[in-house]
Tab-separated table of C-alpha atoms and ligand atoms in Angstrom:
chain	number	residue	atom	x	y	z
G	208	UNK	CA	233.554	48.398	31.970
G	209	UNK	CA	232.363	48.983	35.739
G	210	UNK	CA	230.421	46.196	37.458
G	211	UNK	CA	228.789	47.315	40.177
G	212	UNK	CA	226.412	44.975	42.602
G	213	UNK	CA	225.228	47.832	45.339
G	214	UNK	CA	222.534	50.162	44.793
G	215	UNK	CA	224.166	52.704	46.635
G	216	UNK	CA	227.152	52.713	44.483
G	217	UNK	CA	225.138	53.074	41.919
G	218	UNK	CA	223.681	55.981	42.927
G	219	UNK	CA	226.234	57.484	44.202
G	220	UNK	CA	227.805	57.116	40.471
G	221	UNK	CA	225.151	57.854	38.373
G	222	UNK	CA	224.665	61.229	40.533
G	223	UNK	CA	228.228	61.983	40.363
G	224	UNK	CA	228.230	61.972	36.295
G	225	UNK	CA	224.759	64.122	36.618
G	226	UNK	CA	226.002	66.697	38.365
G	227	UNK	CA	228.693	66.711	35.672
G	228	UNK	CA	226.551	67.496	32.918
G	229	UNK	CA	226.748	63.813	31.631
G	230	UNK	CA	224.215	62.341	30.210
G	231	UNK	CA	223.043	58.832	31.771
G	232	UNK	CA	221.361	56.526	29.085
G	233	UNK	CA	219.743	53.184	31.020
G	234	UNK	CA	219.026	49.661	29.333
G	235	UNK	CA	217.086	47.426	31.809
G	236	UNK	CA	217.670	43.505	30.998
G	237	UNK	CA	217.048	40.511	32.720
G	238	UNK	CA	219.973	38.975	31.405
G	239	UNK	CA	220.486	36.160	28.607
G	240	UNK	CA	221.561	38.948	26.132
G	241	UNK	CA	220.430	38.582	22.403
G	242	UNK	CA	220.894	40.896	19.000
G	243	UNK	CA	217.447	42.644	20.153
G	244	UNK	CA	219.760	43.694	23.492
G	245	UNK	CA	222.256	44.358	21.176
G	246	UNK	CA	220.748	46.577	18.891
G	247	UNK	CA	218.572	48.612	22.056
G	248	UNK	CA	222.422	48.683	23.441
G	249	UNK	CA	223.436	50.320	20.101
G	250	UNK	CA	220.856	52.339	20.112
G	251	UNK	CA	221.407	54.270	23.840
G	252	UNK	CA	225.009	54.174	23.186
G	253	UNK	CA	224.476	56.673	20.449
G	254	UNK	CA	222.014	58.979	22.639
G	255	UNK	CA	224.209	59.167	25.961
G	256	UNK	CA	227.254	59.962	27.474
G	257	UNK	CA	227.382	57.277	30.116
G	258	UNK	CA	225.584	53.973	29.168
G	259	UNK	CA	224.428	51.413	32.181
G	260	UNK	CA	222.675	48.454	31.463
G	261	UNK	CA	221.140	46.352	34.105
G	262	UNK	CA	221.206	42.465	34.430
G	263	UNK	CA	218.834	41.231	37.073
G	264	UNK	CA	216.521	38.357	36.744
G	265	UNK	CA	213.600	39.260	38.664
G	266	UNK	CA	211.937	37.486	40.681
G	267	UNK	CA	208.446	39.503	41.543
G	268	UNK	CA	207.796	39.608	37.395
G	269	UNK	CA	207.033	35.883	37.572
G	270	UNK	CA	204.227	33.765	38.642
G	271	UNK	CA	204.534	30.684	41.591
G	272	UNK	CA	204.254	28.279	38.439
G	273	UNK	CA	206.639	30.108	36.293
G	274	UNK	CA	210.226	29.512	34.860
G	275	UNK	CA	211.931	31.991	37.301
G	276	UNK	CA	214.292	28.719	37.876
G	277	UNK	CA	215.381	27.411	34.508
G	278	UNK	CA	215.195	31.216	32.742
G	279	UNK	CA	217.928	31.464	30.772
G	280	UNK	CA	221.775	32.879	32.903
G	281	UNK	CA	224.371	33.987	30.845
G	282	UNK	CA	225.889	36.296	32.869
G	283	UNK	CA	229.745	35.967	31.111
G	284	UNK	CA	228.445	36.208	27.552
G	285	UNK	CA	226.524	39.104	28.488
G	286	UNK	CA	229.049	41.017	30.217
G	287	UNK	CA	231.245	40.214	27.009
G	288	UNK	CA	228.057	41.295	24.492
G	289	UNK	CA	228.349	44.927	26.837
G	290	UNK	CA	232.167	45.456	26.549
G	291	UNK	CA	231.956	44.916	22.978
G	292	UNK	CA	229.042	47.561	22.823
G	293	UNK	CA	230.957	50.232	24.954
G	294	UNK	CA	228.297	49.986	28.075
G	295	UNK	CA	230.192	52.306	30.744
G	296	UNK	CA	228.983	50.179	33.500
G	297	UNK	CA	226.826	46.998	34.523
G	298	UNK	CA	224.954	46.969	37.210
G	299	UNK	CA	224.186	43.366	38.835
G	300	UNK	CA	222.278	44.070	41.727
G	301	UNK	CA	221.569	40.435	43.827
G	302	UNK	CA	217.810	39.991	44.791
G	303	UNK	CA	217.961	40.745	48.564
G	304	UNK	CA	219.836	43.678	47.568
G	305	UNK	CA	216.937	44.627	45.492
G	306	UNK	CA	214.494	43.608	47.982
G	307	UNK	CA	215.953	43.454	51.613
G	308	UNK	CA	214.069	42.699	54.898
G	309	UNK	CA	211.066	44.664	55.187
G	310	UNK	CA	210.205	45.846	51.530
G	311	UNK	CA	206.666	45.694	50.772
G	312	UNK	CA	206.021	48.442	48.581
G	313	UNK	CA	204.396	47.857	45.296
G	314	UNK	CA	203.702	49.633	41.920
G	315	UNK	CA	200.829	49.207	39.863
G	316	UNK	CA	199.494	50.638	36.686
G	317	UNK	CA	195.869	48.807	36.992
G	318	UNK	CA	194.528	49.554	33.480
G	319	UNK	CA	197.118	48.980	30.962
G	320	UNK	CA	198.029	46.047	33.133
G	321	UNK	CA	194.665	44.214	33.163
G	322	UNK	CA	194.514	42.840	29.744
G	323	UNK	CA	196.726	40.113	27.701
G	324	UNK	CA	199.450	39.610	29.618
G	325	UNK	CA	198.250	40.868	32.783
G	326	UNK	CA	195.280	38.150	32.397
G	327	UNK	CA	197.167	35.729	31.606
G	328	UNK	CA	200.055	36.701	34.139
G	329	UNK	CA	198.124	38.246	37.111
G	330	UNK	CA	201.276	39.786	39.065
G	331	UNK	CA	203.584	40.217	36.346
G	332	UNK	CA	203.279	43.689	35.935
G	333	UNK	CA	203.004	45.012	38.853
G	334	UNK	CA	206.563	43.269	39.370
G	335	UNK	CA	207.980	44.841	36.296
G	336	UNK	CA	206.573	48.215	37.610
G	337	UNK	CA	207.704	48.292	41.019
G	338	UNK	CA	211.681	46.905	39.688
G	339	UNK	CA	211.518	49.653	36.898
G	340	UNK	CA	210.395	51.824	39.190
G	341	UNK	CA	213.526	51.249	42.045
G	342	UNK	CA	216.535	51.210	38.935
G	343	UNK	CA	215.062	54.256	37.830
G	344	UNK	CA	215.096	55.656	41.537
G	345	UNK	CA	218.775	53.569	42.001
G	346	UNK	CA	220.382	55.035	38.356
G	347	UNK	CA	218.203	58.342	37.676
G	348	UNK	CA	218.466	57.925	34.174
G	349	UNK	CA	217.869	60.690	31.996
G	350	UNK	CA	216.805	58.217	29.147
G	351	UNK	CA	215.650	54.452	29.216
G	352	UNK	CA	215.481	51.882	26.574
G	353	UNK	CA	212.739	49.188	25.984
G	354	UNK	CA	212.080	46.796	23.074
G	355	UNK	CA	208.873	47.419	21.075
G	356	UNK	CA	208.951	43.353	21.706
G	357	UNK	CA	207.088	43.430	25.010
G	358	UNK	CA	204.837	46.290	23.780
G	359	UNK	CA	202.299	46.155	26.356
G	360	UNK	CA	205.137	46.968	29.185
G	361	UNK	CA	206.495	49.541	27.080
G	362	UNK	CA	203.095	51.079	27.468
G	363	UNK	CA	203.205	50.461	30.906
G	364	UNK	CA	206.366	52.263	31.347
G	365	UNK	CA	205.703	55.176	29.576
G	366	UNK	CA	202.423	55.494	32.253
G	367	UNK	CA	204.061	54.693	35.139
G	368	UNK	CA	207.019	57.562	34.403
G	369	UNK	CA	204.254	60.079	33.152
G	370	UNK	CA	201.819	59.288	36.084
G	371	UNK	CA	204.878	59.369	38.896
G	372	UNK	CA	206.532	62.288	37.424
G	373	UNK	CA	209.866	60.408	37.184
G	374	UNK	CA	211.335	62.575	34.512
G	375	UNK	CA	213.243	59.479	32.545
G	376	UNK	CA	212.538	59.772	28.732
G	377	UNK	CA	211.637	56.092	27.743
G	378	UNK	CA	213.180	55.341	24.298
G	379	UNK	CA	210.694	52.393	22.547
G	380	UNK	CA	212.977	50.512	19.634
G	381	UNK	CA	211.455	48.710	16.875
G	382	UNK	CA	211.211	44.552	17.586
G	383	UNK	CA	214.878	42.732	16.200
G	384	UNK	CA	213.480	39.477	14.299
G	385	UNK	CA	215.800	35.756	12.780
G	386	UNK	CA	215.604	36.098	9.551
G	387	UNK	CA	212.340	34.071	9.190
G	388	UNK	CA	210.746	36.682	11.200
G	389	UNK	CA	210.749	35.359	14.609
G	390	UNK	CA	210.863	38.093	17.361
G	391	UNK	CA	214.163	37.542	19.469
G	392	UNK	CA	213.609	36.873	22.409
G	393	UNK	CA	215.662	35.180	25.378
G	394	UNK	CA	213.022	32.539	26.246
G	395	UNK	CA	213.705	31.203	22.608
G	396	UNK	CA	216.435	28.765	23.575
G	397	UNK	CA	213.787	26.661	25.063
G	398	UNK	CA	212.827	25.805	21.913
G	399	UNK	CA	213.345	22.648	19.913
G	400	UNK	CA	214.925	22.363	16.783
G	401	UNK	CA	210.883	21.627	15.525
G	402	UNK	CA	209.083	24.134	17.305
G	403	UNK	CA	211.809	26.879	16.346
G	404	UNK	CA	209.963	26.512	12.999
G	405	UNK	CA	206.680	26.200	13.898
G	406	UNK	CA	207.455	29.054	15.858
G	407	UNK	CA	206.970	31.714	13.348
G	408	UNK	CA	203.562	30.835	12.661
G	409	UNK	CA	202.693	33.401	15.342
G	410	UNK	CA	204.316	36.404	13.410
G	411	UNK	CA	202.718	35.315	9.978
G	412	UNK	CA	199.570	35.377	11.605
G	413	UNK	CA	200.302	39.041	13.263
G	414	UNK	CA	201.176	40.000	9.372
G	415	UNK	CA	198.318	38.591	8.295
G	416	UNK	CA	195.984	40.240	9.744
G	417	UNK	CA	198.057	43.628	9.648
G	418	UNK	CA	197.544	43.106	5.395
G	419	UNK	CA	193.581	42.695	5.551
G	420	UNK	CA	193.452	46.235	7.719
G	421	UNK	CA	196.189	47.403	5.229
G	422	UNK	CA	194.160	46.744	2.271
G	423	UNK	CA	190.825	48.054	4.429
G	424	UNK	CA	189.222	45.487	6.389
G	425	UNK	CA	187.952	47.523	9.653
G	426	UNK	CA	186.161	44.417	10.821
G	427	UNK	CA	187.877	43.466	14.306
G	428	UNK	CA	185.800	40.412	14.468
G	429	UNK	CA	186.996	39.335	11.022
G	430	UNK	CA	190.536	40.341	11.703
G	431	UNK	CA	190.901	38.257	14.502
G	432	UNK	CA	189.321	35.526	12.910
G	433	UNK	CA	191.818	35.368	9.960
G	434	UNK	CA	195.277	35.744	12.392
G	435	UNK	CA	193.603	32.784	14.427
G	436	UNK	CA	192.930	30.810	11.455
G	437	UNK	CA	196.381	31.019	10.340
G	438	UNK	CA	197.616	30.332	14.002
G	439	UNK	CA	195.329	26.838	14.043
G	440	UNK	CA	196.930	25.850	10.696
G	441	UNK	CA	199.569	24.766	13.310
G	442	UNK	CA	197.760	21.893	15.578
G	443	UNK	CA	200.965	22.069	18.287
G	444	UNK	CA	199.596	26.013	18.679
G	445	UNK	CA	197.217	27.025	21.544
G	446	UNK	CA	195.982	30.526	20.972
G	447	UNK	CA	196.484	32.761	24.432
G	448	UNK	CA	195.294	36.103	22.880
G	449	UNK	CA	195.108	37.729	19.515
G	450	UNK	CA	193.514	40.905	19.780
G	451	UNK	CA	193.026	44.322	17.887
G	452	UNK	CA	194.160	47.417	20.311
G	453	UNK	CA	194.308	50.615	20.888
G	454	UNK	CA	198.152	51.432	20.786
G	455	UNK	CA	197.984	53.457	23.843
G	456	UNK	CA	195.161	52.399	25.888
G	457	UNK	CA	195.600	48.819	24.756
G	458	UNK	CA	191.718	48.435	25.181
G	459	UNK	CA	190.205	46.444	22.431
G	460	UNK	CA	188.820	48.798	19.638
G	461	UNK	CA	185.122	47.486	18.302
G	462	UNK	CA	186.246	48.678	14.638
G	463	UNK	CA	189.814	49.867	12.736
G	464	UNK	CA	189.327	53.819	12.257
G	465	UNK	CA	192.982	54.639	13.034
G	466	UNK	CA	196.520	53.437	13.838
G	467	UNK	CA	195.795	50.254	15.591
G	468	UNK	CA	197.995	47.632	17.353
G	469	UNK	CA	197.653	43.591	17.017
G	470	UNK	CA	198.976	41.607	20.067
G	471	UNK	CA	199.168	38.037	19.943
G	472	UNK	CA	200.444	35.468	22.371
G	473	UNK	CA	200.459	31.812	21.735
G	474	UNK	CA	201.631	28.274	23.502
G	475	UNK	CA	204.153	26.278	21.779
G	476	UNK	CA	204.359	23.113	24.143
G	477	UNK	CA	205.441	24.964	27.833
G	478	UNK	CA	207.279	27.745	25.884
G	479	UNK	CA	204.998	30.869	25.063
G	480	UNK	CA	205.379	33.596	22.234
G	481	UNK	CA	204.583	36.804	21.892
G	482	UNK	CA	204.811	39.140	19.360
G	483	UNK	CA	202.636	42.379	18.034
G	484	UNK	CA	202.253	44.391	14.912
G	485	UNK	CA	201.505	48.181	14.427
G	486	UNK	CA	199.306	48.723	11.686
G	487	UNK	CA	198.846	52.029	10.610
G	488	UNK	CA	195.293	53.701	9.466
G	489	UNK	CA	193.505	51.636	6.618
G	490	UNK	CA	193.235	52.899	3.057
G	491	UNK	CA	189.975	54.963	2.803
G	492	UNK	CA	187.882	53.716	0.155
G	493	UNK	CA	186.672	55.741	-2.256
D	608	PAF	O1	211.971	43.223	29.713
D	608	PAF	C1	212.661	42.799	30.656
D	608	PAF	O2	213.707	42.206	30.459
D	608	PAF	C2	212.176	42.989	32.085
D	608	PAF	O3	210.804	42.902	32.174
D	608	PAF	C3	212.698	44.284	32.737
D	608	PAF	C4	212.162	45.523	32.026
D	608	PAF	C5	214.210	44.304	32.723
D	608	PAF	C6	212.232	44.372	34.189
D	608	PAF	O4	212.704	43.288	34.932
């Protein structure tokens, strides 16, 4: 497997196997590799010709009073996680590589940003945006990979590439969960032994209220009521957001006509969860 730290090399790769015909599958990671990685690795690997995956913690995705210091670095385990998944090359850019001297240019997608995460995270997205936006521009990719995980920037990607015309098909895999349920995730080592159970709470909740529009409820109001409910059962829970969406928009819907999304994020001591549910239409009654 390649390692590669320069942009330019990068490009001046990834253009190389283009003009060859091959095909150039892209999995952008922040590092601290888990089986959700694992599987979206698995998953590219059997779509391309030439897999890169990306490890780059960065910085302009995380708030003044976020954990941009203690996230999780794992940088030997992960390069050993993408040998053993056949990634072609890694590419471990450093952050003034990234950003240099002078960059000031920034990416925003203002609408599907503005809700949930975006409220409670005011700059994160336009961070993820504008570093999607450069290792797309740095690896043209002809296909990308994102966990259905962090759903609301997997909406935000699929925008961003359809609004700038960047031509990268974006490749959304289902959520990897333990075996209790919990969505893997690499912020889940800051767990303790007791919150890693109380953890789940969040996706039984999600579930929850997925059932009652399964078996008909259209009642937002009521929906959200029974997935918080089941989230205060759990005292060491704060609720951030648990909300009925439109799965494209991501706007709240007033009522459940159609396929609908739930996205929930809650606070488990300093560590926060998220986690969503697709629900499909509800049963018509007769
Ligand atoms: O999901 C992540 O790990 C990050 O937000 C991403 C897409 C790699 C951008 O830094």
């Amino acid at each position: 497997m390649k390692i590669v730290h320069s942009p330019q090399a990068m490009t001046a790769w990834s253009l190389r196997l283009r003009r060859e015909g091959v095909t150039v599958g892209f999995v952008p990671t922040m590092g601290a590799l888990h089986d959700g990685h694992r599987a979206l690795i698995r998953a590219a690997r059997l779509r391309c010709d030439a897999l890169v995956v990306s490890i780059f913690v960065n910085p302009t995705q995380f708030g003044p009073t976020e954990d941009l210091a203690k996230y999780p670095r794992a940088l030997a385990n992960d390069r050993r996680l993408c040998r053993e998944e056949g990634v072609d090359l890694c590419f471990e850019p450093s952050v003034q590589a990234m950003y240099p001297d002078g960059f000031q240019t920034v990416v925003t997608v203002p609408a599907i940003a503005r809700r949930w995460e975006g409220e409670v995270r005011p700059r994160h997205f336009s961070g993820v945006a504008t570093v999607v936006t450069k290792l797309f521009g740095m690896l043209r990719p002809d296909l990308a990979l994102f966990g259905r995980k962090d759903y609301q920037q997997a909406a935000l990607v699929r925008r961003l590439v359809e609004d700038l015309n960047l031509g990268v098909e974006i490749v959304v895999r289902p959520t990897v969960r333990e075996k209790d349920g919990l969505a893997m995730s690499s912020r889940n080592v800051y767990l303790s032994p007791e919150q890693r159970i109380i953890a789940v709470t969040l996706y039984r909740s999600l579930q929850a209220g997925a059932e009652a529009i399964r078996k008909g409820t259209t009642d937002v109001e009521a929906v959200q009521a029974l997935m918080a409910t089941r989230v205060r059962q759990e005292p060491d829970l704060t609720v951030e957001y648990l909300a009925v969406c439109d799965p494209i928009t991501l706007e709240p819907l007033s009522s459940v006509a159609s396929h609908a999304i739930l996205l929930g994020a809650v606070r488990l001591g300093s560590v926060r969860l998220l986690d969503n549910f697709v629900v499909p239409a509800p049963r018509k009654r007769k």
